Amino acid sequence: MDKQQLSKDILKLVGGEENIDQVTHCMTRLRFNLNDNSKADKATLKNTPGVMGVMENGGQFQVIIGNDVPVVYNALVGNMSKSPDAKPAAAATGGKKKNPLSAVFDFISGVFTPILPAITGAGMIKGIVALLLTFGWIDETSSTYIILSAIGDGAFYFLPIILGISTARKLGSNMYIGAAIGASVMHPTITALLAPGENVSFIGLPVVAATYASSVIPILIAVWLASYVEKAIDKVTHASLKLIVVPTVTLLIIVPVMMIAVGPLGVIIGNGLTDGINWLFNNAGLFAGLLVGGAFSLLIITGMHYALVPIMIGSIATLGYDYLIPLMMVANFAQAGSALGVSLKSKNKQIKSLSASTGVTALMGITEPAMYGVNMRFKKPFVAALIGAAISGAFVSFFQTKAYVIGGLAGLSGIPMIIGPTFVYALIGIVIAVVASAILTYILGFEDVPEAVPAAATTASAEPVTPVAADVNSSASAVSAVEEEKAQDQEVFSPMTGEVRPLSDVPDPAFSEEIMGKGFAIQPTEGRVVSPINGTVFSLSKSGHAIGLVSDNGAEMLIHIGIDTVKLKGQFFSPKVQAGAKVAVGDVLMEFDREEIEKAGYTTITPVIVTNMHQYESIVSAGRTAIKEQELLYTAKA
């Protein structure tokens, strides 16, 4: 295939060079930040020879190429008159100048994702305490109750400190200055000073009484302003004085500004949003639930649901309940129902298996495989899920169904969130979401994929991958491709220790739909990758998140550590080999910091796939669910 022509076709179909704000690539796909995604001809791109698939995710327009993506990327850049990836520092922090809305969502997501474990843990404890009280197993006056309540309430009460750290981290400023800002307004002396509502001033300027405990917006604004002050002071301060001057001046400026102006304004905005949502559900519950429930999956696709996270947390923290979480739950259960409906309706065994497994996964609150891999793929099931969620949303909102804590995913594991006076209505709403979506999917139908003849199924359906020798890396020229007619069975051993998962569990259609190839995924419990075959490393991504291998038998393989981890730009990854290196089973390829990657908001689930499946008939699992390095994972049958 002519890569030059392919790159020209892609450049034209994404809307031309003038529509490209930025383009990078990972091991498998071109990642565009387009000025206007609507200008891209998505349908034609999908049918372009050499393009395996097209998807939009996280604000990026992604074109899936496969092993030849470096060649196509270089050709694409060569056809452009300006560098597509030289961006100002603001872009690195998640800001996209031409798309302020995306920048806001990225900021909110980056701030709240890392703190969710603390909020979730505290919320679950609050739920446990509520259950203990309900069944009379604990008394409100007991010291046990007081201690458990403090554990559950602590993260919410001191939310400004936690958010100060997370916000500063997201903005690339000093996390401990962020914490100090939050701690200052939470100091008992300040709390007592502002509590009576008396006239308070600072150097003659009025300080408005405000309650900062459990607040969200004031600290977000304050630390955002602090990031600019900190950088400005840093630029004009001599290196020998920075340690003293920068934090001192930043705190002296920002904390008073927060108390005089930012804090009261932020509290007003936060309370206004919370009160507005509550008013809407108290006065127009049925219609509010119909609208929000039906649209929640669309909000998730666009990333706009992140804008609701501060409202959810603020509502739980200040009022003790939230109306939005039940709607998010029924939207997820509706996606599960539609996927299960596809499983019931489809005549294709592979589609039935895929939709059933992703439907079960969605019931647990992980909806991406079902939503992207099944429902959106067949279109009508996705519409059915939106309708089912709207019907269920109207029901739960009519009965003012609430969530009382934040904890777990918005699926079966999140049931403790809704335990309370409206629990029964929440359960009925969940059943409505699943059943209505499944029935609607069955009635509306979809264009099913016909069952292929088994002997030719893989050859006909698998996308051909250009031989490894065509890869742009100089090391690839050293790899001799094995002729198709000489293909042999290939045993693939586990490259890491962890839990074996089907590819359908991977929250990325390129893998869950087996666009890139076939195999299995592993949810690692350790941060190390070893070679699964005897062969050669033919490519290693600059960011370290993906490794391409070719076995001595000619099997071309991809180990992709996590999803969207290319955005970490190599942080937390430590390669131990270079492209062109000969490896044997068990040789260490990569070490990575699993915990830090997950703290940064990325899943570490790792697809281990054979990409040249046109040379193989099937993948046969070794039958393990828990696996250690070098144990047999699967066999590619020639």
XYZ file of C-alpha atoms in Angstrom:
638
model
C 0.000 0.000 0.000
C 1.254 3.478 -0.915
C 1.702 5.219 2.454
C 2.274 8.575 0.790
C -1.095 8.376 -0.930
C -2.755 7.137 2.262
C -1.348 10.101 4.213
C -2.624 12.503 1.539
C -6.074 10.910 1.674
C -6.176 11.175 5.460
C -4.983 14.793 5.386
C -7.769 15.676 2.982
C -10.477 13.706 4.817
C -9.779 15.244 8.236
C -10.553 18.639 6.733
C -7.162 19.632 5.376
C -4.113 21.088 7.053
C -5.979 24.219 8.120
C -8.310 22.065 10.254
C -5.449 20.413 12.175
C -4.482 22.058 15.434
C -2.216 19.205 16.520
C -1.417 15.643 15.470
C 0.646 12.994 17.218
C 0.702 9.223 17.033
C 0.969 6.253 19.355
C 1.696 2.643 18.437
C -1.525 2.114 16.535
C -3.244 5.368 15.613
C -2.948 8.958 14.489
C -4.293 11.300 17.182
C -5.662 14.577 15.820
C -6.806 17.639 17.717
C -8.984 19.206 15.057
C -10.304 22.739 15.023
C -13.678 21.388 13.887
C -14.395 17.644 14.042
C -17.476 18.083 11.855
C -15.241 18.958 8.895
C -13.735 15.463 8.952
C -15.350 12.918 6.616
C -15.597 10.102 9.138
C -17.579 7.704 6.922
C -15.146 7.924 4.000
C -12.160 7.603 6.335
C -13.545 4.357 7.770
C -13.738 2.884 4.271
C -10.305 4.094 3.171
C -7.910 1.173 2.466
C -5.223 1.197 5.153
C -7.504 2.711 7.804
C -8.691 0.151 10.363
C -11.127 2.426 12.133
C -12.003 5.933 13.276
C -13.091 7.080 16.717
C -13.457 10.235 18.782
C -12.318 10.060 22.376
C -11.243 12.593 24.985
C -11.479 15.480 22.516
C -9.221 13.690 20.019
C -10.096 12.509 16.519
C -8.284 9.178 16.202
C -7.516 7.318 12.971
C -6.491 3.705 13.606
C -3.719 2.570 11.257
C -1.925 -0.316 12.951
C 1.765 -1.181 12.812
C 2.443 1.237 9.958
C 1.328 4.326 11.854
C 4.903 5.780 12.121
C 5.291 5.574 8.331
C 1.920 7.208 7.716
C 2.583 9.859 10.379
C 5.937 10.831 8.848
C 4.369 10.984 5.395
C 1.498 13.072 6.766
C 3.829 15.556 8.443
C 5.918 15.702 5.274
C 2.834 16.790 3.353
C 2.144 19.643 5.787
C 3.675 23.105 5.500
C 4.014 23.649 9.271
C 4.883 21.551 12.304
C 1.671 20.004 13.665
C 2.854 19.266 17.193
C 4.748 22.332 18.407
C 2.372 23.773 20.947
C 2.671 26.381 23.695
C 2.987 25.352 27.326
C -0.702 25.978 27.903
C -1.523 23.012 25.739
C 0.522 20.728 27.894
C -1.602 21.526 30.890
C -4.757 20.479 29.130
C -5.680 23.907 27.747
C -6.723 24.114 24.132
C -6.934 27.769 23.210
C -9.457 27.345 20.456
C -11.773 25.144 22.514
C -12.345 26.635 25.987
C -15.176 24.201 26.771
C -12.925 21.163 26.224
C -10.243 22.833 28.352
C -12.731 23.279 31.224
C -13.840 19.624 31.055
C -10.234 18.454 30.891
C -9.401 20.619 33.926
C -12.331 19.331 35.992
C -11.587 15.723 35.026
C -7.912 16.096 35.875
C -8.704 17.616 39.274
C -11.424 15.248 40.451
C -10.267 11.895 39.039
C -7.233 11.570 41.381
C -9.269 12.387 44.520
C -12.103 9.955 43.787
C -10.532 7.115 45.835
C -10.547 9.324 48.947
C -14.090 10.565 48.290
C -15.295 7.075 47.404
C -13.770 5.485 50.506
C -15.180 8.152 52.794
C -18.561 7.923 51.087
C -18.721 4.156 51.505
C -17.967 4.539 55.216
C -20.768 7.095 55.528
C -23.054 4.533 53.882
C -21.934 1.806 56.291
C -22.568 4.104 59.264
C -26.048 4.874 57.932
C -26.796 1.146 57.625
C -25.542 0.474 61.157
C -27.823 3.215 62.489
C -30.806 2.002 60.455
C -30.585 -1.532 61.857
C -29.887 -0.291 65.367
C -26.455 -1.919 65.512
C -24.803 1.261 66.691
C -25.810 4.215 68.861
C -25.304 7.862 67.877
C -23.814 8.652 71.259
C -21.201 5.891 71.175
C -17.535 6.646 70.595
C -17.511 4.057 67.781
C -20.153 6.047 65.909
C -18.251 9.307 66.468
C -14.988 7.849 65.155
C -16.606 6.209 62.120
C -18.493 9.427 61.336
C -15.257 11.403 61.490
C -13.606 8.973 59.081
C -16.529 9.277 56.686
C -16.919 13.039 57.008
C -13.222 13.948 57.105
C -12.562 13.891 53.371
C -15.674 15.980 52.712
C -15.127 18.485 55.519
C -11.506 19.110 54.523
C -12.292 18.966 50.801
C -10.638 22.372 50.162
C -7.268 20.950 51.271
C -7.608 17.807 49.148
C -8.757 19.830 46.146
C -5.960 22.343 46.715
C -3.420 19.544 46.213
C -5.168 18.022 43.211
C -5.804 21.348 41.476
C -2.200 22.476 41.888
C -1.000 19.130 40.555
C -3.220 19.462 37.484
C -2.004 23.014 36.840
C 1.657 22.086 37.283
C 2.146 24.350 40.311
C 3.312 23.484 43.832
C 0.862 21.003 45.387
C 1.796 21.948 48.926
C 1.083 25.616 48.337
C -2.336 24.483 47.102
C -2.788 22.496 50.309
C -1.646 25.477 52.406
C -4.251 27.721 50.755
C -7.006 25.256 51.614
C -5.678 24.766 55.149
C -5.565 28.526 55.771
C -9.280 29.057 55.230
C -10.049 25.856 57.180
C -8.072 26.973 60.230
C -10.261 26.896 63.378
C -9.439 30.550 64.138
C -10.667 31.691 60.711
C -13.730 29.459 60.957
C -14.590 30.990 64.351
C -13.862 34.517 63.112
C -16.246 34.217 60.166
C -18.946 32.130 61.853
C -20.715 34.902 63.813
C -21.198 37.010 60.691
C -19.703 40.086 62.340
C -17.826 42.756 60.396
C -14.347 41.446 59.626
C -11.671 43.242 57.645
C -8.126 42.671 56.427
C -5.916 45.787 56.039
C -9.114 47.795 55.758
C -10.767 45.577 53.141
C -13.996 43.802 54.106
C -13.895 40.029 54.516
C -17.274 38.481 53.766
C -18.394 35.655 56.012
C -18.309 32.337 54.158
C -18.213 28.671 55.141
C -15.383 26.873 53.375
C -15.883 23.409 54.863
C -16.944 20.944 52.133
C -16.856 23.712 49.501
C -15.546 23.079 45.980
C -15.517 26.130 43.735
C -13.655 28.662 45.952
C -10.517 26.523 46.189
C -10.586 25.707 42.464
C -10.583 29.412 41.587
C -8.040 30.328 44.273
C -5.471 27.689 43.265
C -5.978 28.546 39.605
C -5.105 32.177 40.398
C -2.231 31.000 42.613
C -0.687 29.104 39.691
C -0.279 32.386 37.789
C 0.986 34.296 40.811
C 3.463 31.534 41.634
C 4.878 31.461 38.098
C 5.076 35.251 37.897
C 6.947 35.547 41.215
C 9.210 32.646 40.216
C 10.301 34.459 37.036
C 11.460 37.614 38.823
C 13.058 35.955 41.855
C 16.719 35.004 42.044
C 17.306 31.257 42.249
C 18.852 31.496 45.722
C 15.693 33.149 47.124
C 12.946 31.187 45.347
C 12.384 28.695 48.150
C 11.531 31.522 50.551
C 10.059 34.242 48.350
C 7.774 32.310 45.964
C 5.590 30.469 48.510
C 5.557 33.398 50.948
C 4.376 35.974 48.418
C 1.925 33.539 46.812
C 0.225 32.784 50.128
C 0.200 36.436 51.204
C -1.553 37.416 47.981
C -3.916 34.506 47.336
C -5.315 33.706 50.795
C -6.549 37.287 51.449
C -7.873 37.532 47.874
C -9.704 34.264 48.428
C -11.295 35.481 51.662
C -12.174 38.940 50.339
C -13.419 38.133 46.844
C -12.981 34.583 45.512
C -14.386 32.691 48.499
C -17.723 34.469 48.828
C -18.206 34.429 45.044
C -17.313 30.750 44.827
C -19.629 29.834 47.677
C -22.459 31.773 46.025
C -21.838 30.011 42.688
C -21.548 26.569 44.297
C -24.633 26.977 46.434
C -26.501 28.429 43.492
C -25.718 25.416 41.303
C -26.681 22.967 44.050
C -29.860 24.867 44.907
C -30.733 25.179 41.232
C -30.431 21.434 40.634
C -32.474 20.681 43.744
C -35.155 23.204 42.763
C -35.353 21.637 39.312
C -35.855 18.125 40.674
C -38.207 19.232 43.446
C -40.448 21.202 41.103
C -40.109 19.471 37.739
C -38.785 16.085 38.787
C -40.353 13.907 36.113
C -39.308 16.142 33.217
C -35.881 16.836 34.714
C -35.244 13.105 35.064
C -36.543 12.438 31.557
C -34.147 14.994 30.087
C -31.041 14.370 32.211
C -31.459 10.585 32.329
C -31.908 10.373 28.569
C -28.959 12.638 27.872
C -26.489 11.290 30.448
C -24.816 8.819 28.068
C -24.354 11.649 25.569
C -22.762 13.738 28.311
C -20.367 10.870 29.057
C -19.373 10.546 25.393
C -18.584 14.254 25.128
C -16.932 14.414 28.548
C -19.459 17.007 29.729
C -20.446 14.815 32.707
C -17.259 15.981 34.409
C -18.892 19.386 34.824
C -21.478 17.715 37.079
C -18.926 16.104 39.406
C -18.423 19.229 41.577
C -22.195 19.583 41.892
C -22.569 15.939 42.975
C -19.798 16.194 45.552
C -21.018 19.568 46.803
C -24.578 18.332 47.123
C -23.545 15.241 49.114
C -21.219 17.302 51.286
C -23.672 20.084 52.122
C -27.129 18.501 51.853
C -26.383 14.840 52.485
C -27.922 13.651 49.210
C -27.745 14.101 45.434
C -30.279 13.710 42.620
C -27.823 13.304 39.728
C -26.051 10.090 40.778
C -29.211 7.909 40.422
C -29.652 9.286 36.904
C -26.062 8.399 36.029
C -26.695 4.898 37.359
C -29.854 4.290 35.318
C -28.075 5.573 32.195
C -25.335 2.979 32.742
C -27.846 0.208 33.397
C -29.688 1.203 30.215
C -26.492 0.697 28.209
C -26.192 -2.741 29.808
C -29.796 -3.532 28.902
C -29.293 -2.605 25.251
C -26.145 -4.729 24.992
C -28.026 -7.684 26.499
C -30.836 -6.997 24.023
C -28.332 -7.266 21.170
C -27.185 -10.598 22.598
C -30.773 -11.871 22.581
C -31.507 -10.618 19.066
C -28.295 -11.356 17.160
C -27.858 -14.608 15.253
C -24.092 -14.199 15.092
C -22.396 -16.256 17.828
C -19.460 -13.864 18.116
C -21.753 -10.833 18.417
C -23.933 -12.650 20.963
C -20.866 -13.462 23.055
C -19.420 -9.946 22.769
C -22.676 -8.176 23.627
C -23.432 -10.531 26.539
C -19.999 -10.083 28.105
C -19.974 -6.301 27.655
C -23.543 -6.149 28.975
C -22.489 -7.893 32.179
C -19.489 -5.556 32.451
C -21.820 -2.577 32.047
C -24.029 -3.899 34.853
C -20.974 -3.518 37.082
C -20.665 0.141 36.022
C -18.010 -0.135 33.278
C -20.047 0.895 30.243
C -17.421 1.790 27.636
C -17.125 -1.706 26.059
C -20.904 -2.027 25.755
C -21.494 1.568 24.667
C -18.675 1.874 22.129
C -18.170 -1.764 21.148
C -21.825 -2.803 20.739
C -24.552 -0.170 21.110
C -22.987 2.675 19.139
C -21.634 0.204 16.616
C -25.179 -0.953 15.753
C -26.708 2.538 16.331
C -30.322 1.576 17.143
C -29.389 -0.153 20.425
C -27.735 3.090 21.522
C -30.953 4.993 20.759
C -32.867 2.344 22.724
C -30.516 2.884 25.685
C -31.144 6.634 25.613
C -34.905 6.071 25.585
C -34.707 3.451 28.349
C -32.618 5.793 30.488
C -35.098 8.622 29.891
C -38.041 6.460 30.983
C -36.205 5.250 34.070
C -34.916 8.761 34.788
C -38.454 10.111 34.756
C -39.511 7.410 37.229
C -36.719 7.892 39.758
C -37.000 11.678 39.587
C -40.786 11.613 40.028
C -40.210 9.858 43.354
C -37.276 12.179 44.172
C -34.840 9.262 44.354
C -31.536 10.240 45.933
C -27.987 8.999 46.406
C -26.701 9.518 49.905
C -22.995 8.840 49.503
C -20.397 8.772 46.753
C -18.777 5.364 46.480
C -18.133 2.697 43.840
C -18.921 2.709 40.148
C -22.367 3.687 38.930
C -23.384 0.032 38.615
C -24.105 -2.903 40.907
C -20.987 -2.095 42.919
C -22.445 1.356 43.562
C -25.682 0.109 45.137
C -24.574 1.342 48.605
C -24.747 4.913 47.229
C -28.529 4.745 46.956
C -29.336 2.968 50.227
C -31.715 5.211 52.130
C -35.395 6.235 52.266
C -35.760 6.135 48.440
C -33.854 2.855 47.963
C -36.856 0.879 46.683
C -37.592 3.456 43.972
C -33.937 3.376 42.932
C -34.028 -0.418 42.514
C -37.252 -0.230 40.500
C -35.669 2.452 38.322
C -32.655 0.215 37.663
C -34.912 -2.675 36.615
C -36.879 -0.333 34.325
C -33.657 0.895 32.699
C -32.367 -2.614 31.944
C -35.663 -4.180 30.851
C -36.946 -1.209 28.823
C -33.659 -0.830 26.938
C -33.423 -4.566 26.211
C -37.018 -4.737 24.947
C -36.646 -1.591 22.839
C -33.434 -2.956 21.326
C -35.195 -6.199 20.443
C -38.166 -4.347 18.911
C -36.187 -1.691 17.026
C -33.726 -4.267 15.755
C -30.397 -3.541 14.075
C -28.364 -4.601 11.078
C -26.937 -7.880 12.310
C -23.592 -9.218 11.138
C -24.142 -12.455 9.175
C -22.402 -15.579 10.433
C -19.379 -16.374 8.289
C -18.127 -19.802 7.261
C -15.762 -20.805 10.076
C -12.858 -21.769 7.859
C -12.769 -18.388 6.222
C -14.106 -16.262 9.056
C -10.830 -14.917 10.327
C -9.319 -14.404 6.888
C -12.363 -12.542 5.666
C -12.909 -10.363 8.695
C -9.430 -9.584 9.948
C -7.806 -6.441 8.618
C -4.534 -7.251 6.838
C -1.475 -5.756 8.460
C 1.481 -4.770 6.334
C 4.517 -6.969 7.128
C 6.719 -5.710 9.902
C 9.625 -5.141 7.551
C 7.789 -2.125 6.170
C 7.857 -0.327 9.518
C 9.663 3.006 9.645
C 11.977 1.977 12.480
C 15.422 1.099 11.227
C 15.395 -1.965 13.450
C 12.440 -3.368 11.546
C 14.584 -3.917 8.469
C 16.487 -6.516 10.464
C 13.342 -8.569 11.001
C 12.752 -11.169 8.323
C 9.055 -11.719 7.753
C 7.925 -15.333 7.601
C 5.902 -16.269 4.521
C 2.195 -16.818 5.129
C 2.263 -20.385 3.909
C 4.944 -21.191 6.500
C 2.962 -19.857 9.480
C 3.113 -22.090 12.550
C 1.147 -22.260 15.765
C 2.406 -19.565 18.140
C 2.344 -19.993 21.895
C 2.039 -16.643 23.672
C 3.164 -16.549 27.288
C 2.000 -13.943 29.765
C 4.094 -10.753 29.751
C 2.903 -9.775 33.237
C 1.290 -10.975 36.435
C -2.376 -10.177 36.878
C -5.946 -11.086 35.942
C -6.790 -12.323 32.437
C -9.629 -10.413 30.788
C -11.334 -10.735 27.386
C -10.580 -7.927 24.934
C -14.227 -6.899 25.208
C -13.385 -5.561 28.681
C -10.907 -3.057 27.262
C -12.501 0.446 27.197
C -11.294 1.206 23.680
C -13.137 0.021 20.533
C -9.848 -0.483 18.685
C -9.198 -3.402 21.017
C -12.657 -4.424 22.260
C -13.917 -4.773 18.671
C -10.691 -6.616 17.716
C -9.903 -4.026 15.051
C -6.183 -4.189 15.835
C -5.991 -7.946 16.280
C -6.989 -10.773 18.581
C -5.807 -12.051 21.924
C -6.514 -11.262 25.547
C -5.970 -8.433 28.016
C -4.363 -8.520 31.444
C -5.197 -6.330 34.427
C -1.711 -6.162 35.982
C -0.967 -6.421 39.681
C 2.722 -5.634 39.213
C 4.573 -3.010 37.180
C 6.692 -5.146 34.885
C 6.446 -6.458 31.317
C 8.464 -9.428 30.036
C 8.657 -10.890 26.553
C 5.780 -13.286 25.748
C 7.660 -14.875 22.820
C 11.096 -15.618 21.425
C 11.755 -13.019 18.761
C 12.611 -9.381 18.121
C 11.430 -5.998 19.399
C 10.506 -4.219 16.180
C 9.113 -1.015 17.690
C 8.915 0.824 20.986
C 6.734 3.904 21.394
C 8.444 7.111 22.481
C 6.068 7.276 25.436
C 6.952 3.703 26.418
C 3.338 2.580 26.700
C 3.371 0.168 23.763
C 5.772 -2.496 22.519
C 5.733 -4.191 19.111
C 7.256 -7.665 18.745
C 7.685 -10.246 16.009
C 8.245 -13.873 16.998
C 10.704 -16.236 15.377
C 7.630 -17.959 13.885
C 6.412 -14.706 12.297
C 3.647 -13.707 14.727
C 3.419 -9.922 14.972
C 2.381 -8.797 18.440
C 1.427 -5.663 20.323
C 1.560 -5.136 24.101
C -0.325 -1.918 24.908
C 0.070 -0.876 28.574
C -3.109 0.920 29.600
C -5.531 2.978 27.551
C -4.705 6.540 26.450
C -1.455 6.299 28.439
C 0.306 7.879 25.464
C -0.867 11.165 27.032
C 1.565 10.597 29.914
C 4.399 11.204 27.413
C 6.667 8.590 28.953
C 6.072 9.517 32.577
C 6.011 6.423 34.862
C 7.440 4.156 32.092
C 10.991 2.778 32.062
C 11.917 0.776 28.904
C 14.551 -1.925 29.353
C 15.091 -2.754 25.650
C 15.452 -0.897 22.368
C 13.914 -1.512 18.969
C 15.863 -4.233 17.188
C 16.729 -6.170 20.345
C 16.513 -9.970 20.271
C 14.460 -11.292 23.204
C 13.467 -14.609 24.720
C 10.428 -15.505 26.809
C 10.822 -13.863 30.213
C 13.283 -11.127 29.207
C 12.304 -7.842 30.852
C 10.952 -5.335 28.296
C 9.509 -2.581 30.451
C 8.933 -1.449 34.016
C 6.130 0.964 34.867
C 4.645 2.561 37.976
C 1.189 1.000 37.979
C -0.079 2.910 41.007
C 0.993 6.339 39.739
C -0.530 5.684 36.311
C -3.835 4.771 37.928
C -3.631 7.778 40.258
C -3.257 9.945 37.158
C -6.667 8.656 36.039
C -5.668 5.976 33.509
C -6.588 2.308 33.479
C -3.610 -0.078 33.241
C -5.511 -2.931 31.569
C -3.081 -4.245 28.941
C -4.126 -5.852 25.619
C -1.696 -8.548 24.440
C -2.678 -9.194 20.832
C -1.550 -10.806 17.589
C -1.900 -8.163 14.887
C -1.306 -10.288 11.759
C -4.350 -12.484 12.349
C -4.745 -13.027 8.596
C -2.064 -15.711 9.047
C -3.933 -17.485 11.854
C -7.297 -19.211 12.118
C -8.074 -18.687 15.779
C -6.902 -17.800 19.276
C -7.144 -20.596 21.853
C -7.082 -19.551 25.501
C -4.988 -21.442 28.045
C -7.983 -21.151 30.371
C -6.375 -19.141 33.140
C -8.122 -16.300 34.958
C -5.220 -15.382 37.252
C -1.812 -15.570 35.618
C 1.862 -15.069 36.369
C 4.729 -14.006 34.111
C 5.768 -16.683 31.595
C 2.669 -18.852 32.113
C 0.906 -19.785 28.859
C -1.702 -17.139 28.006
C -3.032 -18.379 24.654
C -2.050 -20.061 21.396
C -2.501 -18.544 17.927
C -3.528 -21.517 15.776
C -2.235 -21.373 12.201
